[in-house]
Amino acid sequence: MNAEAKDGRRRRSLNIILLVFGLLLVFNAAYLAAYATPNLFYVINALLHPFLGVAAAIVLILYLIRHREILKDLSGRLSVICLALAAGFGIYLFFVGMTVPHSLALYLHVGFSIGGLFFLLLRLRSWARGRTELSFARKGWQVAGAGFVAALVFYGGASLYHHYFPNPWDSIKN
C-alpha cells in the first residue's frame, strides 16, 4: 500500500472518530439537559459527559490541524471560537460543580456549544460541496447535521413535556 493510500485511510478514520465522538457528545448532552432524573443512568451520563467532551475536543483539534482550510471563512472561525468558549465554560463547571449559582456558566456552555456546532456544520456543508471525490465529506456533514437536529428536537420535546407534565419525584427538596 502506498503512502498516499495510508494517509487517506488515516484521514477517513479520523473523520469517522470525530463524527462518532461528536454525535455521542451531542446525544449525551441532549439526554442530560432533557432528563434531570435522580437515577443511576443519569449519573453515569453526567460523569461520562466531561470525558466525551475532552475526547471530542482532542479529535477536533487533530482534525483542524489536518484540515486547516475549514478555518478559512467566517463560519469556520466562528465555530472554533464558540467551541473553545464552550470548552472553557465546561472546564469551569467541571471544577466548580453544576450548582444553581453556576447556572449562567451552564447556559453559556450550552449556548456556545450549539452555536459552535451550527457554524461548524455550515462550514462543513460548504466545504463538502466543493469535494466531489470525497463521498464521506458529503455524507459526514449530512449525518452530523441530522444528528444535531435530532438532538435539538429530542431536547426540545423532552423539555416541553417535563415543563407541562412535571414529575414530583424528580425534585430534590432540602
Tab-separated table of N, CA and C in Angstrom:
chain	number	residue	atom	x	y	z
A	1	MET	N	0.851	-1.177	0.000
A	1	MET	CA	0.000	0.000	0.000
A	1	MET	C	0.896	1.241	0.000
A	2	ASN	N	0.607	2.182	-0.869
A	2	ASN	CA	1.452	3.366	-0.941
A	2	ASN	C	1.111	4.353	0.176
A	3	ALA	N	1.992	5.341	0.354
A	3	ALA	CA	1.848	6.306	1.449
A	3	ALA	C	0.588	7.141	1.297
A	4	GLU	N	0.220	7.470	0.076
A	4	GLU	CA	-0.976	8.285	-0.154
A	4	GLU	C	-2.244	7.544	0.273
A	5	ALA	N	-2.312	6.276	-0.013
A	5	ALA	CA	-3.472	5.468	0.379
A	5	ALA	C	-3.556	5.337	1.898
A	6	LYS	N	-2.403	5.155	2.559
A	6	LYS	CA	-2.389	5.078	4.029
A	6	LYS	C	-2.853	6.389	4.643
A	7	ASP	N	-2.373	7.505	4.088
A	7	ASP	CA	-2.776	8.816	4.604
A	7	ASP	C	-4.280	9.020	4.419
A	8	GLY	N	-4.815	8.583	3.298
A	8	GLY	CA	-6.251	8.695	3.049
A	8	GLY	C	-7.054	7.873	4.037
A	9	ARG	N	-6.569	6.671	4.358
A	9	ARG	CA	-7.261	5.824	5.339
A	9	ARG	C	-7.195	6.435	6.725
A	10	ARG	N	-6.046	7.025	7.089
A	10	ARG	CA	-5.918	7.681	8.399
A	10	ARG	C	-6.865	8.870	8.508
A	11	ARG	N	-6.951	9.661	7.438
A	11	ARG	CA	-7.867	10.806	7.444
A	11	ARG	C	-9.311	10.353	7.578
A	12	ARG	N	-9.663	9.317	6.850
A	12	ARG	CA	-11.025	8.799	6.921
A	12	ARG	C	-11.326	8.270	8.322
A	13	SER	N	-10.367	7.582	8.925
A	13	SER	CA	-10.543	7.078	10.290
A	13	SER	C	-10.740	8.225	11.269
A	14	LEU	N	-9.940	9.280	11.120
A	14	LEU	CA	-10.078	10.441	11.992
A	14	LEU	C	-11.448	11.082	11.806
A	15	ASN	N	-11.907	11.186	10.570
A	15	ASN	CA	-13.227	11.759	10.297
A	15	ASN	C	-14.323	10.950	10.991
A	16	ILE	N	-14.231	9.638	10.888
A	16	ILE	CA	-15.248	8.775	11.497
A	16	ILE	C	-15.198	8.874	13.022
A	17	ILE	N	-14.004	8.893	13.584
A	17	ILE	CA	-13.859	9.009	15.037
A	17	ILE	C	-14.445	10.337	15.514
A	18	LEU	N	-14.148	11.424	14.800
A	18	LEU	CA	-14.692	12.729	15.169
A	18	LEU	C	-16.213	12.723	15.084
A	19	LEU	N	-16.754	12.163	14.045
A	19	LEU	CA	-18.209	12.098	13.887
A	19	LEU	C	-18.843	11.290	15.017
A	20	VAL	N	-18.259	10.152	15.346
A	20	VAL	CA	-18.807	9.301	16.411
A	20	VAL	C	-18.733	10.006	17.766
A	21	PHE	N	-17.558	10.552	18.122
A	21	PHE	CA	-17.441	11.253	19.398
A	21	PHE	C	-18.354	12.474	19.454
A	22	GLY	N	-18.427	13.212	18.349
A	22	GLY	CA	-19.295	14.381	18.314
A	22	GLY	C	-20.754	14.026	18.519
A	23	LEU	N	-21.226	12.989	17.822
A	23	LEU	CA	-22.629	12.586	17.976
A	23	LEU	C	-22.896	12.006	19.361
A	24	LEU	N	-21.961	11.223	19.891
A	24	LEU	CA	-22.124	10.715	21.258
A	24	LEU	C	-22.242	11.866	22.251
A	25	LEU	N	-21.390	12.861	22.096
A	25	LEU	CA	-21.414	14.007	22.998
A	25	LEU	C	-22.716	14.793	22.859
A	26	VAL	N	-23.175	14.998	21.635
A	26	VAL	CA	-24.413	15.751	21.414
A	26	VAL	C	-25.614	15.019	22.025
A	27	PHE	N	-25.711	13.706	21.799
A	27	PHE	CA	-26.841	12.965	22.360
A	27	PHE	C	-26.728	12.820	23.871
A	28	ASN	N	-25.517	12.680	24.384
A	28	ASN	CA	-25.315	12.653	25.824
A	28	ASN	C	-25.762	13.970	26.442
A	29	ALA	N	-25.392	15.088	25.827
A	29	ALA	CA	-25.779	16.407	26.328
A	29	ALA	C	-27.291	16.607	26.241
A	30	ALA	N	-27.895	16.161	25.140
A	30	ALA	CA	-29.352	16.296	24.999
A	30	ALA	C	-30.063	15.484	26.080
A	31	TYR	N	-29.573	14.291	26.368
A	31	TYR	CA	-30.180	13.474	27.426
A	31	TYR	C	-30.029	14.160	28.785
A	32	LEU	N	-28.832	14.677	29.083
A	32	LEU	CA	-28.608	15.338	30.367
A	32	LEU	C	-29.506	16.557	30.528
A	33	ALA	N	-29.670	17.304	29.451
A	33	ALA	CA	-30.495	18.506	29.524
A	33	ALA	C	-31.980	18.177	29.631
A	34	ALA	N	-32.395	17.101	28.992
A	34	ALA	CA	-33.811	16.768	28.951
A	34	ALA	C	-34.284	16.006	30.181
A	35	TYR	N	-33.430	15.185	30.755
A	35	TYR	CA	-33.849	14.316	31.858
A	35	TYR	C	-32.942	14.487	33.059
A	36	ALA	N	-33.278	15.386	33.916
A	36	ALA	CA	-32.514	15.554	35.158
A	36	ALA	C	-33.141	14.663	36.228
A	37	THR	N	-33.051	13.363	36.021
A	37	THR	CA	-33.686	12.410	36.933
A	37	THR	C	-32.664	11.841	37.911
A	38	PRO	N	-33.063	11.626	39.145
A	38	PRO	CA	-32.120	11.091	40.139
A	38	PRO	C	-32.011	9.567	40.044
A	39	ASN	N	-31.381	9.086	38.965
A	39	ASN	CA	-31.183	7.642	38.834
A	39	ASN	C	-29.754	7.364	38.364
A	40	LEU	N	-29.374	6.097	38.407
A	40	LEU	CA	-28.004	5.707	38.089
A	40	LEU	C	-27.630	6.003	36.637
A	41	PHE	N	-28.563	5.788	35.704
A	41	PHE	CA	-28.268	6.039	34.296
A	41	PHE	C	-27.933	7.518	34.067
A	42	TYR	N	-28.671	8.416	34.721
A	42	TYR	CA	-28.395	9.845	34.586
A	42	TYR	C	-27.019	10.178	35.168
A	43	VAL	N	-26.713	9.637	36.331
A	43	VAL	CA	-25.425	9.909	36.972
A	43	VAL	C	-24.272	9.415	36.101
A	44	ILE	N	-24.412	8.231	35.528
A	44	ILE	CA	-23.372	7.699	34.640
A	44	ILE	C	-23.181	8.629	33.445
A	45	ASN	N	-24.274	9.104	32.861
A	45	ASN	CA	-24.166	10.030	31.731
A	45	ASN	C	-23.553	11.360	32.143
A	46	ALA	N	-23.893	11.829	33.333
A	46	ALA	CA	-23.317	13.091	33.817
A	46	ALA	C	-21.809	12.950	34.022
A	47	LEU	N	-21.373	11.802	34.523
A	47	LEU	CA	-19.937	11.576	34.715
A	47	LEU	C	-19.218	11.342	33.388
A	48	LEU	N	-19.914	10.771	32.428
A	48	LEU	CA	-19.336	10.497	31.116
A	48	LEU	C	-19.173	11.775	30.278
A	49	HIS	N	-20.023	12.750	30.488
A	49	HIS	CA	-20.045	13.959	29.652
A	49	HIS	C	-18.689	14.685	29.575
A	50	PRO	N	-18.021	14.967	30.693
A	50	PRO	CA	-16.723	15.663	30.567
A	50	PRO	C	-15.684	14.854	29.793
A	51	PHE	N	-15.696	13.540	29.958
A	51	PHE	CA	-14.719	12.711	29.257
A	51	PHE	C	-15.013	12.672	27.755
A	52	LEU	N	-16.282	12.603	27.396
A	52	LEU	CA	-16.643	12.688	25.973
A	52	LEU	C	-16.242	14.043	25.405
A	53	GLY	N	-16.446	15.098	26.195
A	53	GLY	CA	-16.080	16.445	25.751
A	53	GLY	C	-14.593	16.583	25.500
A	54	VAL	N	-13.787	16.073	26.397
A	54	VAL	CA	-12.328	16.142	26.223
A	54	VAL	C	-11.899	15.311	25.019
A	55	ALA	N	-12.450	14.109	24.887
A	55	ALA	CA	-12.097	13.250	23.746
A	55	ALA	C	-12.494	13.908	22.428
A	56	ALA	N	-13.709	14.460	22.368
A	56	ALA	CA	-14.160	15.131	21.141
A	56	ALA	C	-13.292	16.349	20.840
A	57	ALA	N	-12.889	17.093	21.867
A	57	ALA	CA	-12.046	18.276	21.658
A	57	ALA	C	-10.680	17.881	21.106
A	58	ILE	N	-10.098	16.828	21.638
A	58	ILE	CA	-8.788	16.373	21.150
A	58	ILE	C	-8.880	15.947	19.687
A	59	VAL	N	-9.902	15.170	19.360
A	59	VAL	CA	-10.050	14.710	17.972
A	59	VAL	C	-10.349	15.891	17.052
A	60	LEU	N	-11.146	16.864	17.519
A	60	LEU	CA	-11.437	18.050	16.705
A	60	LEU	C	-10.168	18.857	16.445
A	61	ILE	N	-9.333	18.991	17.448
A	61	ILE	CA	-8.070	19.720	17.260
A	61	ILE	C	-7.204	19.011	16.223
A	62	LEU	N	-7.098	17.687	16.322
A	62	LEU	CA	-6.333	16.926	15.325
A	62	LEU	C	-6.932	17.099	13.930
A	63	TYR	N	-8.247	17.091	13.861
A	63	TYR	CA	-8.940	17.270	12.588
A	63	TYR	C	-8.634	18.648	11.997
A	64	LEU	N	-8.705	19.680	12.829
A	64	LEU	CA	-8.460	21.037	12.338
A	64	LEU	C	-7.006	21.241	11.929
A	65	ILE	N	-6.096	20.552	12.580
A	65	ILE	CA	-4.685	20.631	12.174
A	65	ILE	C	-4.514	20.051	10.771
A	66	ARG	N	-5.214	18.962	10.491
A	66	ARG	CA	-5.105	18.324	9.171
A	66	ARG	C	-5.944	19.015	8.099
A	67	HIS	N	-6.985	19.713	8.514
A	67	HIS	CA	-7.894	20.374	7.563
A	67	HIS	C	-7.982	21.869	7.882
A	68	ARG	N	-6.884	22.557	7.772
A	68	ARG	CA	-6.849	23.994	8.096
A	68	ARG	C	-7.771	24.818	7.196
A	69	GLU	N	-8.081	24.286	6.025
A	69	GLU	CA	-8.924	25.031	5.089
A	69	GLU	C	-10.331	25.284	5.650
A	70	ILE	N	-10.733	24.515	6.638
A	70	ILE	CA	-12.044	24.727	7.256
A	70	ILE	C	-12.088	26.079	7.957
A	71	LEU	N	-10.946	26.551	8.430
A	71	LEU	CA	-10.886	27.795	9.188
A	71	LEU	C	-10.755	29.031	8.305
A	72	LYS	N	-10.812	28.859	6.993
A	72	LYS	CA	-10.555	29.983	6.095
A	72	LYS	C	-11.720	30.951	5.954
A	73	ASP	N	-12.916	30.567	6.337
A	73	ASP	CA	-14.021	31.519	6.218
A	73	ASP	C	-14.598	31.839	7.590
A	74	LEU	N	-15.545	32.749	7.610
A	74	LEU	CA	-16.098	33.252	8.867
A	74	LEU	C	-16.774	32.156	9.675
A	75	SER	N	-17.558	31.286	9.038
A	75	SER	CA	-18.264	30.257	9.801
A	75	SER	C	-17.278	29.273	10.435
A	76	GLY	N	-16.178	28.983	9.772
A	76	GLY	CA	-15.161	28.101	10.350
A	76	GLY	C	-14.513	28.718	11.577
A	77	ARG	N	-14.159	29.993	11.474
A	77	ARG	CA	-13.535	30.666	12.613
A	77	ARG	C	-14.526	30.849	13.767
A	78	LEU	N	-15.781	31.199	13.443
A	78	LEU	CA	-16.794	31.339	14.491
A	78	LEU	C	-17.038	30.020	15.209
A	79	SER	N	-17.025	28.915	14.464
A	79	SER	CA	-17.245	27.617	15.103
A	79	SER	C	-16.141	27.315	16.106
A	80	VAL	N	-14.901	27.581	15.735
A	80	VAL	CA	-13.783	27.302	16.632
A	80	VAL	C	-13.845	28.214	17.862
A	81	ILE	N	-14.162	29.471	17.671
A	81	ILE	CA	-14.271	30.403	18.806
A	81	ILE	C	-15.384	29.954	19.751
A	82	CYS	N	-16.555	29.640	19.197
A	82	CYS	CA	-17.683	29.214	20.040
A	82	CYS	C	-17.372	27.907	20.766
A	83	LEU	N	-16.784	26.953	20.063
A	83	LEU	CA	-16.469	25.668	20.701
A	83	LEU	C	-15.370	25.818	21.752
A	84	ALA	N	-14.427	26.719	21.532
A	84	ALA	CA	-13.390	26.970	22.543
A	84	ALA	C	-14.010	27.601	23.794
A	85	LEU	N	-14.924	28.550	23.600
A	85	LEU	CA	-15.616	29.153	24.748
A	85	LEU	C	-16.474	28.118	25.468
A	86	ALA	N	-17.150	27.259	24.719
A	86	ALA	CA	-17.953	26.194	25.329
A	86	ALA	C	-17.059	25.268	26.155
A	87	ALA	N	-15.898	24.920	25.607
A	87	ALA	CA	-14.968	24.066	26.344
A	87	ALA	C	-14.481	24.759	27.617
A	88	GLY	N	-14.197	26.046	27.512
A	88	GLY	CA	-13.762	26.800	28.690
A	88	GLY	C	-14.813	26.794	29.789
A	89	PHE	N	-16.063	27.039	29.422
A	89	PHE	CA	-17.132	27.005	30.424
A	89	PHE	C	-17.355	25.584	30.942
A	90	GLY	N	-17.173	24.576	30.089
A	90	GLY	CA	-17.292	23.191	30.533
A	90	GLY	C	-16.221	22.836	31.549
A	91	ILE	N	-14.996	23.275	31.312
A	91	ILE	CA	-13.902	23.030	32.260
A	91	ILE	C	-14.188	23.743	33.574
A	92	TYR	N	-14.674	24.973	33.476
A	92	TYR	CA	-15.040	25.723	34.674
A	92	TYR	C	-16.092	24.963	35.484
A	93	LEU	N	-17.140	24.485	34.815
A	93	LEU	CA	-18.201	23.744	35.503
A	93	LEU	C	-17.684	22.434	36.093
A	94	PHE	N	-16.738	21.803	35.429
A	94	PHE	CA	-16.158	20.571	35.943
A	94	PHE	C	-15.520	20.803	37.310
A	95	PHE	N	-14.855	21.941	37.488
A	95	PHE	CA	-14.153	22.201	38.736
A	95	PHE	C	-15.030	22.830	39.816
A	96	VAL	N	-15.981	23.686	39.436
A	96	VAL	CA	-16.807	24.340	40.460
A	96	VAL	C	-18.086	23.580	40.750
A	97	GLY	N	-18.476	22.692	39.860
A	97	GLY	CA	-19.699	21.914	40.059
A	97	GLY	C	-20.889	22.590	39.412
A	98	MET	N	-21.821	21.775	38.971
A	98	MET	CA	-23.022	22.311	38.331
A	98	MET	C	-24.079	22.516	39.400
A	99	THR	N	-24.000	23.671	40.040
A	99	THR	CA	-24.973	24.043	41.064
A	99	THR	C	-25.686	25.305	40.609
A	100	VAL	N	-26.751	25.650	41.296
A	100	VAL	CA	-27.571	26.807	40.908
A	100	VAL	C	-26.753	28.093	40.767
A	101	PRO	N	-25.795	28.381	41.663
A	101	PRO	CA	-25.013	29.618	41.470
A	101	PRO	C	-24.218	29.660	40.159
A	102	HIS	N	-24.022	28.517	39.536
A	102	HIS	CA	-23.240	28.464	38.294
A	102	HIS	C	-24.127	28.216	37.072
A	103	SER	N	-25.400	28.512	37.188
A	103	SER	CA	-26.336	28.276	36.085
A	103	SER	C	-25.987	29.094	34.849
A	104	LEU	N	-25.543	30.329	35.038
A	104	LEU	CA	-25.178	31.154	33.880
A	104	LEU	C	-24.052	30.496	33.081
A	105	ALA	N	-23.075	29.939	33.785
A	105	ALA	CA	-21.978	29.246	33.090
A	105	ALA	C	-22.512	28.049	32.308
A	106	LEU	N	-23.489	27.348	32.863
A	106	LEU	CA	-24.083	26.216	32.156
A	106	LEU	C	-24.785	26.692	30.887
A	107	TYR	N	-25.582	27.751	30.992
A	107	TYR	CA	-26.294	28.264	29.815
A	107	TYR	C	-25.316	28.754	28.751
A	108	LEU	N	-24.225	29.386	29.177
A	108	LEU	CA	-23.204	29.826	28.218
A	108	LEU	C	-22.508	28.620	27.581
A	109	HIS	N	-22.236	27.584	28.375
A	109	HIS	CA	-21.627	26.356	27.857
A	109	HIS	C	-22.522	25.745	26.786
A	110	VAL	N	-23.793	25.620	27.072
A	110	VAL	CA	-24.742	25.022	26.120
A	110	VAL	C	-24.906	25.926	24.898
A	111	GLY	N	-25.086	27.218	25.120
A	111	GLY	CA	-25.288	28.155	24.008
A	111	GLY	C	-24.106	28.206	23.062
A	112	PHE	N	-22.900	28.299	23.609
A	112	PHE	CA	-21.711	28.320	22.753
A	112	PHE	C	-21.512	26.981	22.049
A	113	SER	N	-21.874	25.872	22.710
A	113	SER	CA	-21.769	24.558	22.063
A	113	SER	C	-22.700	24.473	20.864
A	114	ILE	N	-23.937	24.873	21.052
A	114	ILE	CA	-24.912	24.836	19.956
A	114	ILE	C	-24.466	25.758	18.827
A	115	GLY	N	-24.049	26.971	19.183
A	115	GLY	CA	-23.572	27.912	18.168
A	115	GLY	C	-22.357	27.384	17.428
A	116	GLY	N	-21.397	26.833	18.158
A	116	GLY	CA	-20.190	26.293	17.528
A	116	GLY	C	-20.498	25.143	16.592
A	117	LEU	N	-21.389	24.253	17.012
A	117	LEU	CA	-21.764	23.138	16.138
A	117	LEU	C	-22.525	23.622	14.914
A	118	PHE	N	-23.383	24.606	15.102
A	118	PHE	CA	-24.133	25.161	13.970
A	118	PHE	C	-23.178	25.744	12.932
A	119	PHE	N	-22.236	26.585	13.377
A	119	PHE	CA	-21.290	27.196	12.440
A	119	PHE	C	-20.361	26.152	11.816
A	120	LEU	N	-19.995	25.128	12.594
A	120	LEU	CA	-19.157	24.070	12.042
A	120	LEU	C	-19.912	23.296	10.962
A	121	LEU	N	-21.185	23.003	11.192
A	121	LEU	CA	-21.975	22.309	10.172
A	121	LEU	C	-22.126	23.153	8.914
A	122	LEU	N	-22.327	24.467	9.088
A	122	LEU	CA	-22.391	25.348	7.911
A	122	LEU	C	-21.100	25.271	7.107
A	123	ARG	N	-19.984	25.313	7.819
A	123	ARG	CA	-18.687	25.285	7.139
A	123	ARG	C	-18.441	23.929	6.477
A	124	LEU	N	-18.769	22.844	7.178
A	124	LEU	CA	-18.568	21.518	6.598
A	124	LEU	C	-19.453	21.311	5.379
A	125	ARG	N	-20.644	21.889	5.414
A	125	ARG	CA	-21.538	21.762	4.260
A	125	ARG	C	-20.934	22.439	3.032
A	126	SER	N	-20.482	23.672	3.204
A	126	SER	CA	-19.911	24.375	2.051
A	126	SER	C	-18.589	23.732	1.624
A	127	TRP	N	-17.820	23.211	2.569
A	127	TRP	CA	-16.553	22.549	2.249
A	127	TRP	C	-16.818	21.252	1.484
A	128	ALA	N	-17.831	20.497	1.895
A	128	ALA	CA	-18.138	19.220	1.240
A	128	ALA	C	-18.674	19.423	-0.174
A	129	ARG	N	-19.358	20.525	-0.417
A	129	ARG	CA	-19.897	20.785	-1.758
A	129	ARG	C	-18.806	20.874	-2.804
A	130	GLY	N	-17.663	21.380	-2.422
A	130	GLY	CA	-16.568	21.522	-3.377
A	130	GLY	C	-15.727	20.277	-3.537
A	131	ARG	N	-16.104	19.176	-2.916
A	131	ARG	CA	-15.294	17.966	-2.922
A	131	ARG	C	-16.104	16.795	-3.452
A	132	THR	N	-16.086	16.649	-4.748
A	132	THR	CA	-16.832	15.550	-5.350
A	132	THR	C	-16.154	14.206	-5.120
A	133	GLU	N	-14.828	14.214	-4.902
A	133	GLU	CA	-14.114	12.950	-4.742
A	133	GLU	C	-14.266	12.359	-3.343
A	134	LEU	N	-14.716	13.135	-2.382
A	134	LEU	CA	-14.816	12.643	-1.014
A	134	LEU	C	-16.273	12.382	-0.653
A	135	SER	N	-16.725	11.169	-0.864
A	135	SER	CA	-18.110	10.851	-0.554
A	135	SER	C	-18.366	10.942	0.941
A	136	PHE	N	-17.338	10.626	1.773
A	136	PHE	CA	-17.546	10.718	3.218
A	136	PHE	C	-17.785	12.161	3.642
A	137	ALA	N	-17.072	13.109	3.028
A	137	ALA	CA	-17.268	14.514	3.374
A	137	ALA	C	-18.704	14.927	3.090
A	138	ARG	N	-19.252	14.453	2.002
A	138	ARG	CA	-20.627	14.797	1.652
A	138	ARG	C	-21.611	14.120	2.602
A	139	LYS	N	-21.377	12.862	2.918
A	139	LYS	CA	-22.283	12.136	3.804
A	139	LYS	C	-22.053	12.513	5.262
A	140	GLY	N	-20.812	12.777	5.623
A	140	GLY	CA	-20.477	13.071	7.017
A	140	GLY	C	-21.189	14.283	7.560
A	141	TRP	N	-21.189	15.375	6.798
A	141	TRP	CA	-21.854	16.566	7.319
A	141	TRP	C	-23.359	16.341	7.372
A	142	GLN	N	-23.908	15.532	6.452
A	142	GLN	CA	-25.347	15.252	6.471
A	142	GLN	C	-25.718	14.426	7.703
A	143	VAL	N	-24.903	13.421	8.029
A	143	VAL	CA	-25.145	12.610	9.223
A	143	VAL	C	-25.019	13.482	10.473
A	144	ALA	N	-23.967	14.307	10.521
A	144	ALA	CA	-23.767	15.191	11.672
A	144	ALA	C	-24.914	16.195	11.788
A	145	GLY	N	-25.331	16.752	10.675
A	145	GLY	CA	-26.446	17.705	10.694
A	145	GLY	C	-27.736	17.057	11.151
A	146	ALA	N	-28.015	15.856	10.662
A	146	ALA	CA	-29.226	15.143	11.086
A	146	ALA	C	-29.160	14.812	12.571
A	147	GLY	N	-27.991	14.412	13.054
A	147	GLY	CA	-27.834	14.131	14.482
A	147	GLY	C	-28.021	15.371	15.332
A	148	PHE	N	-27.480	16.492	14.866
A	148	PHE	CA	-27.610	17.769	15.572
A	148	PHE	C	-29.083	18.173	15.670
A	149	VAL	N	-29.797	18.095	14.551
A	149	VAL	CA	-31.220	18.454	14.535
A	149	VAL	C	-32.020	17.481	15.399
A	150	ALA	N	-31.721	16.185	15.311
A	150	ALA	CA	-32.441	15.190	16.116
A	150	ALA	C	-32.226	15.443	17.609
A	151	ALA	N	-30.998	15.784	17.997
A	151	ALA	CA	-30.725	16.066	19.407
A	151	ALA	C	-31.470	17.314	19.875
A	152	LEU	N	-31.522	18.346	19.033
A	152	LEU	CA	-32.264	19.553	19.404
A	152	LEU	C	-33.759	19.270	19.536
A	153	VAL	N	-34.307	18.488	18.615
A	153	VAL	CA	-35.733	18.134	18.678
A	153	VAL	C	-36.007	17.280	19.916
A	154	PHE	N	-35.136	16.314	20.189
A	154	PHE	CA	-35.281	15.470	21.375
A	154	PHE	C	-35.266	16.315	22.638
A	155	TYR	N	-34.265	17.201	22.744
A	155	TYR	CA	-34.156	18.061	23.924
A	155	TYR	C	-35.371	18.961	24.053
A	156	GLY	N	-35.759	19.587	22.949
A	156	GLY	CA	-36.918	20.486	22.992
A	156	GLY	C	-38.196	19.758	23.373
A	157	GLY	N	-38.428	18.594	22.771
A	157	GLY	CA	-39.630	17.824	23.088
A	157	GLY	C	-39.648	17.350	24.527
A	158	ALA	N	-38.531	16.827	25.007
A	158	ALA	CA	-38.464	16.353	26.387
A	158	ALA	C	-38.609	17.507	27.370
A	159	SER	N	-37.997	18.644	27.050
A	159	SER	CA	-38.106	19.807	27.930
A	159	SER	C	-39.546	20.313	28.010
A	160	LEU	N	-40.211	20.385	26.874
A	160	LEU	CA	-41.614	20.809	26.878
A	160	LEU	C	-42.483	19.821	27.653
A	161	TYR	N	-42.249	18.542	27.452
A	161	TYR	CA	-43.016	17.532	28.174
A	161	TYR	C	-42.819	17.682	29.680
A	162	HIS	N	-41.571	17.814	30.123
A	162	HIS	CA	-41.292	17.946	31.555
A	162	HIS	C	-41.795	19.265	32.120
A	163	HIS	N	-41.860	20.283	31.291
A	163	HIS	CA	-42.384	21.569	31.757
A	163	HIS	C	-43.890	21.475	32.012
A	164	TYR	N	-44.611	20.848	31.092
A	164	TYR	CA	-46.069	20.773	31.215
A	164	TYR	C	-46.547	19.582	32.040
A	165	PHE	N	-45.729	18.565	32.189
A	165	PHE	CA	-46.099	17.381	32.976
A	165	PHE	C	-44.960	17.018	33.932
A	166	PRO	N	-44.678	17.891	34.916
A	166	PRO	CA	-43.546	17.632	35.812
A	166	PRO	C	-43.794	16.410	36.703
A	167	ASN	N	-42.724	15.704	36.982
A	167	ASN	CA	-42.777	14.563	37.880
A	167	ASN	C	-42.352	15.041	39.264
A	168	PRO	N	-43.219	14.935	40.274
A	168	PRO	CA	-42.865	15.429	41.601
A	168	PRO	C	-41.692	14.666	42.230
A	169	TRP	N	-41.415	13.462	41.763
A	169	TRP	CA	-40.305	12.681	42.305
A	169	TRP	C	-38.950	13.142	41.780
A	170	ASP	N	-38.953	13.988	40.732
A	170	ASP	CA	-37.701	14.468	40.161
A	170	ASP	C	-37.113	15.656	40.909
A	171	SER	N	-37.850	16.210	41.839
A	171	SER	CA	-37.380	17.366	42.584
A	171	SER	C	-36.740	16.925	43.898
A	172	ILE	N	-35.591	17.489	44.169
A	172	ILE	CA	-34.915	17.216	45.434
A	172	ILE	C	-35.222	18.366	46.373
A	173	LYS	N	-35.800	18.029	47.497
A	173	LYS	CA	-36.172	19.057	48.476
A	173	LYS	C	-35.284	18.913	49.701
A	174	ASN	N	-34.773	20.015	50.165
A	174	ASN	CA	-33.932	20.020	51.383
A	174	ASN	C	-34.804	20.242	52.603
